[in-house]
Amino acid sequence: MKNRLEELRKARGIKQEELADAMEVSRQTIGSLENGRYNPSILLAFKLAKYFEMSIEEIFIYEEESK
């Protein structure tokens, strides 16, 4: 799953650590999300959407796996 997290965070001038604190996760979790190494829990996805005042679909882009 791709996401726009890094783009949105940088556009607002927010550091990874600041976002991590707001989400109550580690900075490494934010970095892993941004690099596509980790997919968020549904709870974290909702918290991020609320934080950025966007829908989950505007932040996270679901791509079906090709068979």
PDB file of N, CA, C and O in Angstrom:
ATOM      1  N   MET A   1       0.854  -1.173   0.000  1.00  0.00           N
ATOM      2  CA  MET A   1       0.000   0.000   0.000  1.00  0.00           C
ATOM      3  C   MET A   1       0.901   1.237   0.000  1.00  0.00           C
ATOM      4  O   MET A   1       1.806   1.339   0.808  1.00  0.00           O
ATOM      5  N   LYS A   2       0.624   2.133  -0.909  1.00  0.00           N
ATOM      6  CA  LYS A   2       1.374   3.387  -0.960  1.00  0.00           C
ATOM      7  C   LYS A   2       0.667   4.415  -0.080  1.00  0.00           C
ATOM      8  O   LYS A   2      -0.496   4.252   0.266  1.00  0.00           O
ATOM      9  N   ASN A   3       1.404   5.485   0.252  1.00  0.00           N
ATOM     10  CA  ASN A   3       0.782   6.548   1.031  1.00  0.00           C
ATOM     11  C   ASN A   3       1.447   7.881   0.732  1.00  0.00           C
ATOM     12  O   ASN A   3       2.516   7.935   0.141  1.00  0.00           O
ATOM     13  N   ARG A   4       0.765   8.942   1.148  1.00  0.00           N
ATOM     14  CA  ARG A   4       1.241  10.316   0.933  1.00  0.00           C
ATOM     15  C   ARG A   4       1.733  10.934   2.231  1.00  0.00           C
ATOM     16  O   ARG A   4       1.838  12.153   2.353  1.00  0.00           O
ATOM     17  N   LEU A   5       2.051  10.102   3.199  1.00  0.00           N
ATOM     18  CA  LEU A   5       2.371  10.585   4.536  1.00  0.00           C
ATOM     19  C   LEU A   5       3.559  11.546   4.557  1.00  0.00           C
ATOM     20  O   LEU A   5       3.468  12.633   5.136  1.00  0.00           O
ATOM     21  N   GLU A   6       4.652  11.163   3.915  1.00  0.00           N
ATOM     22  CA  GLU A   6       5.834  12.029   3.919  1.00  0.00           C
ATOM     23  C   GLU A   6       5.527  13.362   3.235  1.00  0.00           C
ATOM     24  O   GLU A   6       5.891  14.425   3.741  1.00  0.00           O
ATOM     25  N   GLU A   7       4.862  13.309   2.112  1.00  0.00           N
ATOM     26  CA  GLU A   7       4.477  14.527   1.370  1.00  0.00           C
ATOM     27  C   GLU A   7       3.633  15.450   2.249  1.00  0.00           C
ATOM     28  O   GLU A   7       3.880  16.665   2.322  1.00  0.00           O
ATOM     29  N   LEU A   8       2.631  14.890   2.922  1.00  0.00           N
ATOM     30  CA  LEU A   8       1.740  15.689   3.760  1.00  0.00           C
ATOM     31  C   LEU A   8       2.469  16.261   4.971  1.00  0.00           C
ATOM     32  O   LEU A   8       2.278  17.424   5.342  1.00  0.00           O
ATOM     33  N   ARG A   9       3.310  15.441   5.571  1.00  0.00           N
ATOM     34  CA  ARG A   9       4.059  15.878   6.758  1.00  0.00           C
ATOM     35  C   ARG A   9       4.994  17.022   6.404  1.00  0.00           C
ATOM     36  O   ARG A   9       5.023  18.059   7.086  1.00  0.00           O
ATOM     37  N   LYS A  10       5.745  16.874   5.311  1.00  0.00           N
ATOM     38  CA  LYS A  10       6.704  17.912   4.910  1.00  0.00           C
ATOM     39  C   LYS A  10       6.001  19.196   4.480  1.00  0.00           C
ATOM     40  O   LYS A  10       6.496  20.288   4.760  1.00  0.00           O
ATOM     41  N   ALA A  11       4.852  19.057   3.823  1.00  0.00           N
ATOM     42  CA  ALA A  11       4.106  20.244   3.387  1.00  0.00           C
ATOM     43  C   ALA A  11       3.661  21.091   4.573  1.00  0.00           C
ATOM     44  O   ALA A  11       3.501  22.303   4.452  1.00  0.00           O
ATOM     45  N   ARG A  12       3.484  20.449   5.711  1.00  0.00           N
ATOM     46  CA  ARG A  12       3.058  21.158   6.921  1.00  0.00           C
ATOM     47  C   ARG A  12       4.224  21.501   7.843  1.00  0.00           C
ATOM     48  O   ARG A  12       4.034  22.036   8.924  1.00  0.00           O
ATOM     49  N   GLY A  13       5.440  21.158   7.416  1.00  0.00           N
ATOM     50  CA  GLY A  13       6.631  21.479   8.202  1.00  0.00           C
ATOM     51  C   GLY A  13       6.718  20.704   9.508  1.00  0.00           C
ATOM     52  O   GLY A  13       7.236  21.226  10.506  1.00  0.00           O
ATOM     53  N   ILE A  14       6.254  19.482   9.494  1.00  0.00           N
ATOM     54  CA  ILE A  14       6.233  18.655  10.701  1.00  0.00           C
ATOM     55  C   ILE A  14       7.363  17.634  10.612  1.00  0.00           C
ATOM     56  O   ILE A  14       7.550  16.993   9.583  1.00  0.00           O
ATOM     57  N   LYS A  15       8.113  17.477  11.695  1.00  0.00           N
ATOM     58  CA  LYS A  15       9.176  16.477  11.745  1.00  0.00           C
ATOM     59  C   LYS A  15       8.576  15.117  12.054  1.00  0.00           C
ATOM     60  O   LYS A  15       7.511  15.018  12.665  1.00  0.00           O
ATOM     61  N   GLN A  16       9.293  14.060  11.655  1.00  0.00           N
ATOM     62  CA  GLN A  16       8.833  12.699  11.943  1.00  0.00           C
ATOM     63  C   GLN A  16       8.571  12.517  13.437  1.00  0.00           C
ATOM     64  O   GLN A  16       7.584  11.916  13.830  1.00  0.00           O
ATOM     65  N   GLU A  17       9.471  13.043  14.250  1.00  0.00           N
ATOM     66  CA  GLU A  17       9.337  12.883  15.704  1.00  0.00           C
ATOM     67  C   GLU A  17       8.086  13.582  16.232  1.00  0.00           C
ATOM     68  O   GLU A  17       7.406  13.057  17.113  1.00  0.00           O
ATOM     69  N   GLU A  18       7.769  14.742  15.700  1.00  0.00           N
ATOM     70  CA  GLU A  18       6.562  15.464  16.123  1.00  0.00           C
ATOM     71  C   GLU A  18       5.301  14.677  15.779  1.00  0.00           C
ATOM     72  O   GLU A  18       4.386  14.571  16.590  1.00  0.00           O
ATOM     73  N   LEU A  19       5.274  14.125  14.566  1.00  0.00           N
ATOM     74  CA  LEU A  19       4.125  13.329  14.155  1.00  0.00           C
ATOM     75  C   LEU A  19       4.031  12.062  14.992  1.00  0.00           C
ATOM     76  O   LEU A  19       2.942  11.669  15.420  1.00  0.00           O
ATOM     77  N   ALA A  20       5.168  11.442  15.255  1.00  0.00           N
ATOM     78  CA  ALA A  20       5.197  10.234  16.081  1.00  0.00           C
ATOM     79  C   ALA A  20       4.639  10.515  17.472  1.00  0.00           C
ATOM     80  O   ALA A  20       3.828   9.738  17.995  1.00  0.00           O
ATOM     81  N   ASP A  21       5.044  11.630  18.062  1.00  0.00           N
ATOM     82  CA  ASP A  21       4.534  11.999  19.389  1.00  0.00           C
ATOM     83  C   ASP A  21       3.021  12.200  19.358  1.00  0.00           C
ATOM     84  O   ASP A  21       2.307  11.730  20.238  1.00  0.00           O
ATOM     85  N   ALA A  22       2.539  12.876  18.335  1.00  0.00           N
ATOM     86  CA  ALA A  22       1.097  13.130  18.208  1.00  0.00           C
ATOM     87  C   ALA A  22       0.315  11.829  18.033  1.00  0.00           C
ATOM     88  O   ALA A  22      -0.828  11.713  18.491  1.00  0.00           O
ATOM     89  N   MET A  23       0.930  10.839  17.372  1.00  0.00           N
ATOM     90  CA  MET A  23       0.260   9.556  17.104  1.00  0.00           C
ATOM     91  C   MET A  23       0.531   8.519  18.194  1.00  0.00           C
ATOM     92  O   MET A  23      -0.009   7.422  18.164  1.00  0.00           O
ATOM     93  N   GLU A  24       1.413   8.882  19.133  1.00  0.00           N
ATOM     94  CA  GLU A  24       1.812   7.977  20.222  1.00  0.00           C
ATOM     95  C   GLU A  24       2.459   6.703  19.685  1.00  0.00           C
ATOM     96  O   GLU A  24       2.166   5.591  20.122  1.00  0.00           O
ATOM     97  N   VAL A  25       3.342   6.887  18.695  1.00  0.00           N
ATOM     98  CA  VAL A  25       4.137   5.790  18.138  1.00  0.00           C
ATOM     99  C   VAL A  25       5.591   6.270  18.081  1.00  0.00           C
ATOM    100  O   VAL A  25       5.888   7.423  18.356  1.00  0.00           O
ATOM    101  N   SER A  26       6.500   5.387  17.713  1.00  0.00           N
ATOM    102  CA  SER A  26       7.912   5.764  17.606  1.00  0.00           C
ATOM    103  C   SER A  26       8.181   6.489  16.291  1.00  0.00           C
ATOM    104  O   SER A  26       7.418   6.362  15.329  1.00  0.00           O
ATOM    105  N   ARG A  27       9.277   7.228  16.270  1.00  0.00           N
ATOM    106  CA  ARG A  27       9.690   7.891  15.037  1.00  0.00           C
ATOM    107  C   ARG A  27       9.997   6.842  13.967  1.00  0.00           C
ATOM    108  O   ARG A  27       9.736   7.038  12.785  1.00  0.00           O
ATOM    109  N   GLN A  28      10.525   5.689  14.400  1.00  0.00           N
ATOM    110  CA  GLN A  28      10.823   4.603  13.464  1.00  0.00           C
ATOM    111  C   GLN A  28       9.550   4.096  12.782  1.00  0.00           C
ATOM    112  O   GLN A  28       9.577   3.737  11.603  1.00  0.00           O
ATOM    113  N   THR A  29       8.438   4.080  13.505  1.00  0.00           N
ATOM    114  CA  THR A  29       7.158   3.661  12.919  1.00  0.00           C
ATOM    115  C   THR A  29       6.752   4.618  11.810  1.00  0.00           C
ATOM    116  O   THR A  29       6.353   4.183  10.722  1.00  0.00           O
ATOM    117  N   ILE A  30       6.892   5.912  12.053  1.00  0.00           N
ATOM    118  CA  ILE A  30       6.552   6.909  11.024  1.00  0.00           C
ATOM    119  C   ILE A  30       7.471   6.729   9.820  1.00  0.00           C
ATOM    120  O   ILE A  30       7.006   6.733   8.671  1.00  0.00           O
ATOM    121  N   GLY A  31       8.760   6.543  10.054  1.00  0.00           N
ATOM    122  CA  GLY A  31       9.700   6.325   8.956  1.00  0.00           C
ATOM    123  C   GLY A  31       9.357   5.083   8.149  1.00  0.00           C
ATOM    124  O   GLY A  31       9.406   5.094   6.918  1.00  0.00           O
ATOM    125  N   SER A  32       8.998   4.023   8.838  1.00  0.00           N
ATOM    126  CA  SER A  32       8.634   2.771   8.154  1.00  0.00           C
ATOM    127  C   SER A  32       7.356   2.930   7.345  1.00  0.00           C
ATOM    128  O   SER A  32       7.235   2.387   6.244  1.00  0.00           O
ATOM    129  N   LEU A  33       6.395   3.686   7.876  1.00  0.00           N
ATOM    130  CA  LEU A  33       5.166   3.970   7.127  1.00  0.00           C
ATOM    131  C   LEU A  33       5.495   4.735   5.853  1.00  0.00           C
ATOM    132  O   LEU A  33       5.027   4.393   4.765  1.00  0.00           O
ATOM    133  N   GLU A  34       6.301   5.780   5.999  1.00  0.00           N
ATOM    134  CA  GLU A  34       6.642   6.621   4.856  1.00  0.00           C
ATOM    135  C   GLU A  34       7.396   5.849   3.780  1.00  0.00           C
ATOM    136  O   GLU A  34       7.229   6.115   2.584  1.00  0.00           O
ATOM    137  N   ASN A  35       8.205   4.885   4.183  1.00  0.00           N
ATOM    138  CA  ASN A  35       9.006   4.104   3.233  1.00  0.00           C
ATOM    139  C   ASN A  35       8.276   2.882   2.705  1.00  0.00           C
ATOM    140  O   ASN A  35       8.830   2.123   1.925  1.00  0.00           O
ATOM    141  N   GLY A  36       7.044   2.686   3.148  1.00  0.00           N
ATOM    142  CA  GLY A  36       6.255   1.570   2.657  1.00  0.00           C
ATOM    143  C   GLY A  36       6.645   0.222   3.229  1.00  0.00           C
ATOM    144  O   GLY A  36       6.240  -0.816   2.708  1.00  0.00           O
ATOM    145  N   ARG A  37       7.419   0.218   4.308  1.00  0.00           N
ATOM    146  CA  ARG A  37       7.831  -1.046   4.921  1.00  0.00           C
ATOM    147  C   ARG A  37       6.809  -1.552   5.929  1.00  0.00           C
ATOM    148  O   ARG A  37       6.920  -2.664   6.418  1.00  0.00           O
ATOM    149  N   TYR A  38       5.833  -0.708   6.249  1.00  0.00           N
ATOM    150  CA  TYR A  38       4.879  -1.029   7.300  1.00  0.00           C
ATOM    151  C   TYR A  38       3.522  -0.454   6.922  1.00  0.00           C
ATOM    152  O   TYR A  38       3.436   0.681   6.471  1.00  0.00           O
ATOM    153  N   ASN A  39       2.475  -1.241   7.086  1.00  0.00           N
ATOM    154  CA  ASN A  39       1.115  -0.755   6.891  1.00  0.00           C
ATOM    155  C   ASN A  39       0.522  -0.469   8.263  1.00  0.00           C
ATOM    156  O   ASN A  39       0.697  -1.266   9.186  1.00  0.00           O
ATOM    157  N   PRO A  40      -0.183   0.636   8.398  1.00  0.00           N
ATOM    158  CA  PRO A  40      -0.686   1.013   9.717  1.00  0.00           C
ATOM    159  C   PRO A  40      -1.853   0.135  10.164  1.00  0.00           C
ATOM    160  O   PRO A  40      -2.568  -0.433   9.343  1.00  0.00           O
ATOM    161  N   SER A  41      -2.020   0.068  11.470  1.00  0.00           N
ATOM    162  CA  SER A  41      -3.239  -0.535  11.997  1.00  0.00           C
ATOM    163  C   SER A  41      -4.395   0.364  11.591  1.00  0.00           C
ATOM    164  O   SER A  41      -4.194   1.535  11.239  1.00  0.00           O
ATOM    165  N   ILE A  42      -5.589  -0.153  11.631  1.00  0.00           N
ATOM    166  CA  ILE A  42      -6.757   0.669  11.268  1.00  0.00           C
ATOM    167  C   ILE A  42      -6.889   1.849  12.224  1.00  0.00           C
ATOM    168  O   ILE A  42      -7.224   2.956  11.811  1.00  0.00           O
ATOM    169  N   LEU A  43      -6.570   1.633  13.487  1.00  0.00           N
ATOM    170  CA  LEU A  43      -6.635   2.715  14.477  1.00  0.00           C
ATOM    171  C   LEU A  43      -5.644   3.827  14.130  1.00  0.00           C
ATOM    172  O   LEU A  43      -6.000   5.009  14.145  1.00  0.00           O
ATOM    173  N   LEU A  44      -4.417   3.444  13.795  1.00  0.00           N
ATOM    174  CA  LEU A  44      -3.410   4.449  13.435  1.00  0.00           C
ATOM    175  C   LEU A  44      -3.800   5.172  12.149  1.00  0.00           C
ATOM    176  O   LEU A  44      -3.633   6.386  12.034  1.00  0.00           O
ATOM    177  N   ALA A  45      -4.350   4.458  11.188  1.00  0.00           N
ATOM    178  CA  ALA A  45      -4.796   5.085   9.948  1.00  0.00           C
ATOM    179  C   ALA A  45      -5.869   6.140  10.230  1.00  0.00           C
ATOM    180  O   ALA A  45      -5.836   7.241   9.670  1.00  0.00           O
ATOM    181  N   PHE A  46      -6.816   5.813  11.118  1.00  0.00           N
ATOM    182  CA  PHE A  46      -7.857   6.777  11.475  1.00  0.00           C
ATOM    183  C   PHE A  46      -7.266   7.982  12.205  1.00  0.00           C
ATOM    184  O   PHE A  46      -7.660   9.128  11.956  1.00  0.00           O
ATOM    185  N   LYS A  47      -6.311   7.741  13.102  1.00  0.00           N
ATOM    186  CA  LYS A  47      -5.683   8.845  13.836  1.00  0.00           C
ATOM    187  C   LYS A  47      -4.931   9.781  12.891  1.00  0.00           C
ATOM    188  O   LYS A  47      -5.002  11.003  13.037  1.00  0.00           O
ATOM    189  N   LEU A  48      -4.230   9.196  11.922  1.00  0.00           N
ATOM    190  CA  LEU A  48      -3.509  10.017  10.938  1.00  0.00           C
ATOM    191  C   LEU A  48      -4.477  10.824  10.084  1.00  0.00           C
ATOM    192  O   LEU A  48      -4.239  12.008   9.815  1.00  0.00           O
ATOM    193  N   ALA A  49      -5.558  10.200   9.672  1.00  0.00           N
ATOM    194  CA  ALA A  49      -6.561  10.904   8.866  1.00  0.00           C
ATOM    195  C   ALA A  49      -7.152  12.078   9.643  1.00  0.00           C
ATOM    196  O   ALA A  49      -7.307  13.174   9.097  1.00  0.00           O
ATOM    197  N   LYS A  50      -7.451  11.849  10.897  1.00  0.00           N
ATOM    198  CA  LYS A  50      -8.003  12.927  11.729  1.00  0.00           C
ATOM    199  C   LYS A  50      -6.978  14.039  11.913  1.00  0.00           C
ATOM    200  O   LYS A  50      -7.297  15.225  11.821  1.00  0.00           O
ATOM    201  N   TYR A  51      -5.729  13.676  12.151  1.00  0.00           N
ATOM    202  CA  TYR A  51      -4.649  14.634  12.358  1.00  0.00           C
ATOM    203  C   TYR A  51      -4.492  15.552  11.139  1.00  0.00           C
ATOM    204  O   TYR A  51      -4.347  16.762  11.278  1.00  0.00           O
ATOM    205  N   PHE A  52      -4.504  14.955   9.935  1.00  0.00           N
ATOM    206  CA  PHE A  52      -4.330  15.732   8.707  1.00  0.00           C
ATOM    207  C   PHE A  52      -5.650  16.272   8.146  1.00  0.00           C
ATOM    208  O   PHE A  52      -5.656  16.920   7.101  1.00  0.00           O
ATOM    209  N   GLU A  53      -6.756  15.977   8.843  1.00  0.00           N
ATOM    210  CA  GLU A  53      -8.085  16.422   8.429  1.00  0.00           C
ATOM    211  C   GLU A  53      -8.377  15.982   6.995  1.00  0.00           C
ATOM    212  O   GLU A  53      -8.784  16.769   6.136  1.00  0.00           O
ATOM    213  N   MET A  54      -8.135  14.698   6.750  1.00  0.00           N
ATOM    214  CA  MET A  54      -8.354  14.093   5.441  1.00  0.00           C
ATOM    215  C   MET A  54      -9.003  12.732   5.653  1.00  0.00           C
ATOM    216  O   MET A  54      -9.041  12.230   6.770  1.00  0.00           O
ATOM    217  N   SER A  55      -9.474  12.144   4.568  1.00  0.00           N
ATOM    218  CA  SER A  55      -9.981  10.783   4.671  1.00  0.00           C
ATOM    219  C   SER A  55      -8.793   9.817   4.593  1.00  0.00           C
ATOM    220  O   SER A  55      -7.722  10.168   4.092  1.00  0.00           O
ATOM    221  N   ILE A  56      -9.004   8.616   5.087  1.00  0.00           N
ATOM    222  CA  ILE A  56      -7.959   7.595   5.013  1.00  0.00           C
ATOM    223  C   ILE A  56      -7.556   7.380   3.553  1.00  0.00           C
ATOM    224  O   ILE A  56      -6.372   7.259   3.234  1.00  0.00           O
ATOM    225  N   GLU A  57      -8.540   7.360   2.660  1.00  0.00           N
ATOM    226  CA  GLU A  57      -8.266   7.119   1.237  1.00  0.00           C
ATOM    227  C   GLU A  57      -7.436   8.226   0.598  1.00  0.00           C
ATOM    228  O   GLU A  57      -6.777   7.992  -0.416  1.00  0.00           O
ATOM    229  N   GLU A  58      -7.480   9.425   1.150  1.00  0.00           N
ATOM    230  CA  GLU A  58      -6.671  10.527   0.621  1.00  0.00           C
ATOM    231  C   GLU A  58      -5.201  10.385   1.034  1.00  0.00           C
ATOM    232  O   GLU A  58      -4.327  10.963   0.394  1.00  0.00           O
ATOM    233  N   ILE A  59      -4.943   9.638   2.084  1.00  0.00           N
ATOM    234  CA  ILE A  59      -3.576   9.452   2.586  1.00  0.00           C
ATOM    235  C   ILE A  59      -2.986   8.131   2.110  1.00  0.00           C
ATOM    236  O   ILE A  59      -1.844   8.077   1.674  1.00  0.00           O
ATOM    237  N   PHE A  60      -3.780   7.080   2.203  1.00  0.00           N
ATOM    238  CA  PHE A  60      -3.308   5.739   1.866  1.00  0.00           C
ATOM    239  C   PHE A  60      -3.932   5.270   0.555  1.00  0.00           C
ATOM    240  O   PHE A  60      -5.144   5.326   0.401  1.00  0.00           O
ATOM    241  N   ILE A  61      -3.086   4.810  -0.354  1.00  0.00           N
ATOM    242  CA  ILE A  61      -3.537   4.393  -1.671  1.00  0.00           C
ATOM    243  C   ILE A  61      -3.440   2.871  -1.758  1.00  0.00           C
ATOM    244  O   ILE A  61      -2.344   2.307  -1.759  1.00  0.00           O
ATOM    245  N   TYR A  62      -4.593   2.228  -1.807  1.00  0.00           N
ATOM    246  CA  TYR A  62      -4.633   0.774  -1.882  1.00  0.00           C
ATOM    247  C   TYR A  62      -4.459   0.333  -3.319  1.00  0.00           C
ATOM    248  O   TYR A  62      -5.126   0.837  -4.221  1.00  0.00           O
ATOM    249  N   GLU A  63      -3.546  -0.577  -3.529  1.00  0.00           N
ATOM    250  CA  GLU A  63      -3.321  -1.140  -4.861  1.00  0.00           C
ATOM    251  C   GLU A  63      -3.463  -2.647  -4.741  1.00  0.00           C
ATOM    252  O   GLU A  63      -2.765  -3.276  -3.953  1.00  0.00           O
ATOM    253  N   GLU A  64      -4.364  -3.207  -5.527  1.00  0.00           N
ATOM    254  CA  GLU A  64      -4.541  -4.650  -5.497  1.00  0.00           C
ATOM    255  C   GLU A  64      -3.288  -5.337  -6.037  1.00  0.00           C
ATOM    256  O   GLU A  64      -2.670  -4.840  -6.979  1.00  0.00           O
ATOM    257  N   GLU A  65      -2.954  -6.460  -5.421  1.00  0.00           N
ATOM    258  CA  GLU A  65      -1.798  -7.226  -5.886  1.00  0.00           C
ATOM    259  C   GLU A  65      -2.152  -7.920  -7.203  1.00  0.00           C
ATOM    260  O   GLU A  65      -3.243  -8.464  -7.342  1.00  0.00           O
ATOM    261  N   SER A  66      -1.233  -7.880  -8.126  1.00  0.00           N
ATOM    262  CA  SER A  66      -1.474  -8.578  -9.387  1.00  0.00           C
ATOM    263  C   SER A  66      -1.240 -10.073  -9.176  1.00  0.00           C
ATOM    264  O   SER A  66      -0.366 -10.476  -8.424  1.00  0.00           O
ATOM    265  N   LYS A  67      -2.066 -10.877  -9.825  1.00  0.00           N
ATOM    266  CA  LYS A  67      -1.995 -12.333  -9.616  1.00  0.00           C
ATOM    267  C   LYS A  67      -1.098 -13.000 -10.610  1.00  0.00           C
ATOM    268  O   LYS A  67      -0.841 -12.599 -11.659  1.00  0.00           O
TER     269      LYS A  67
END
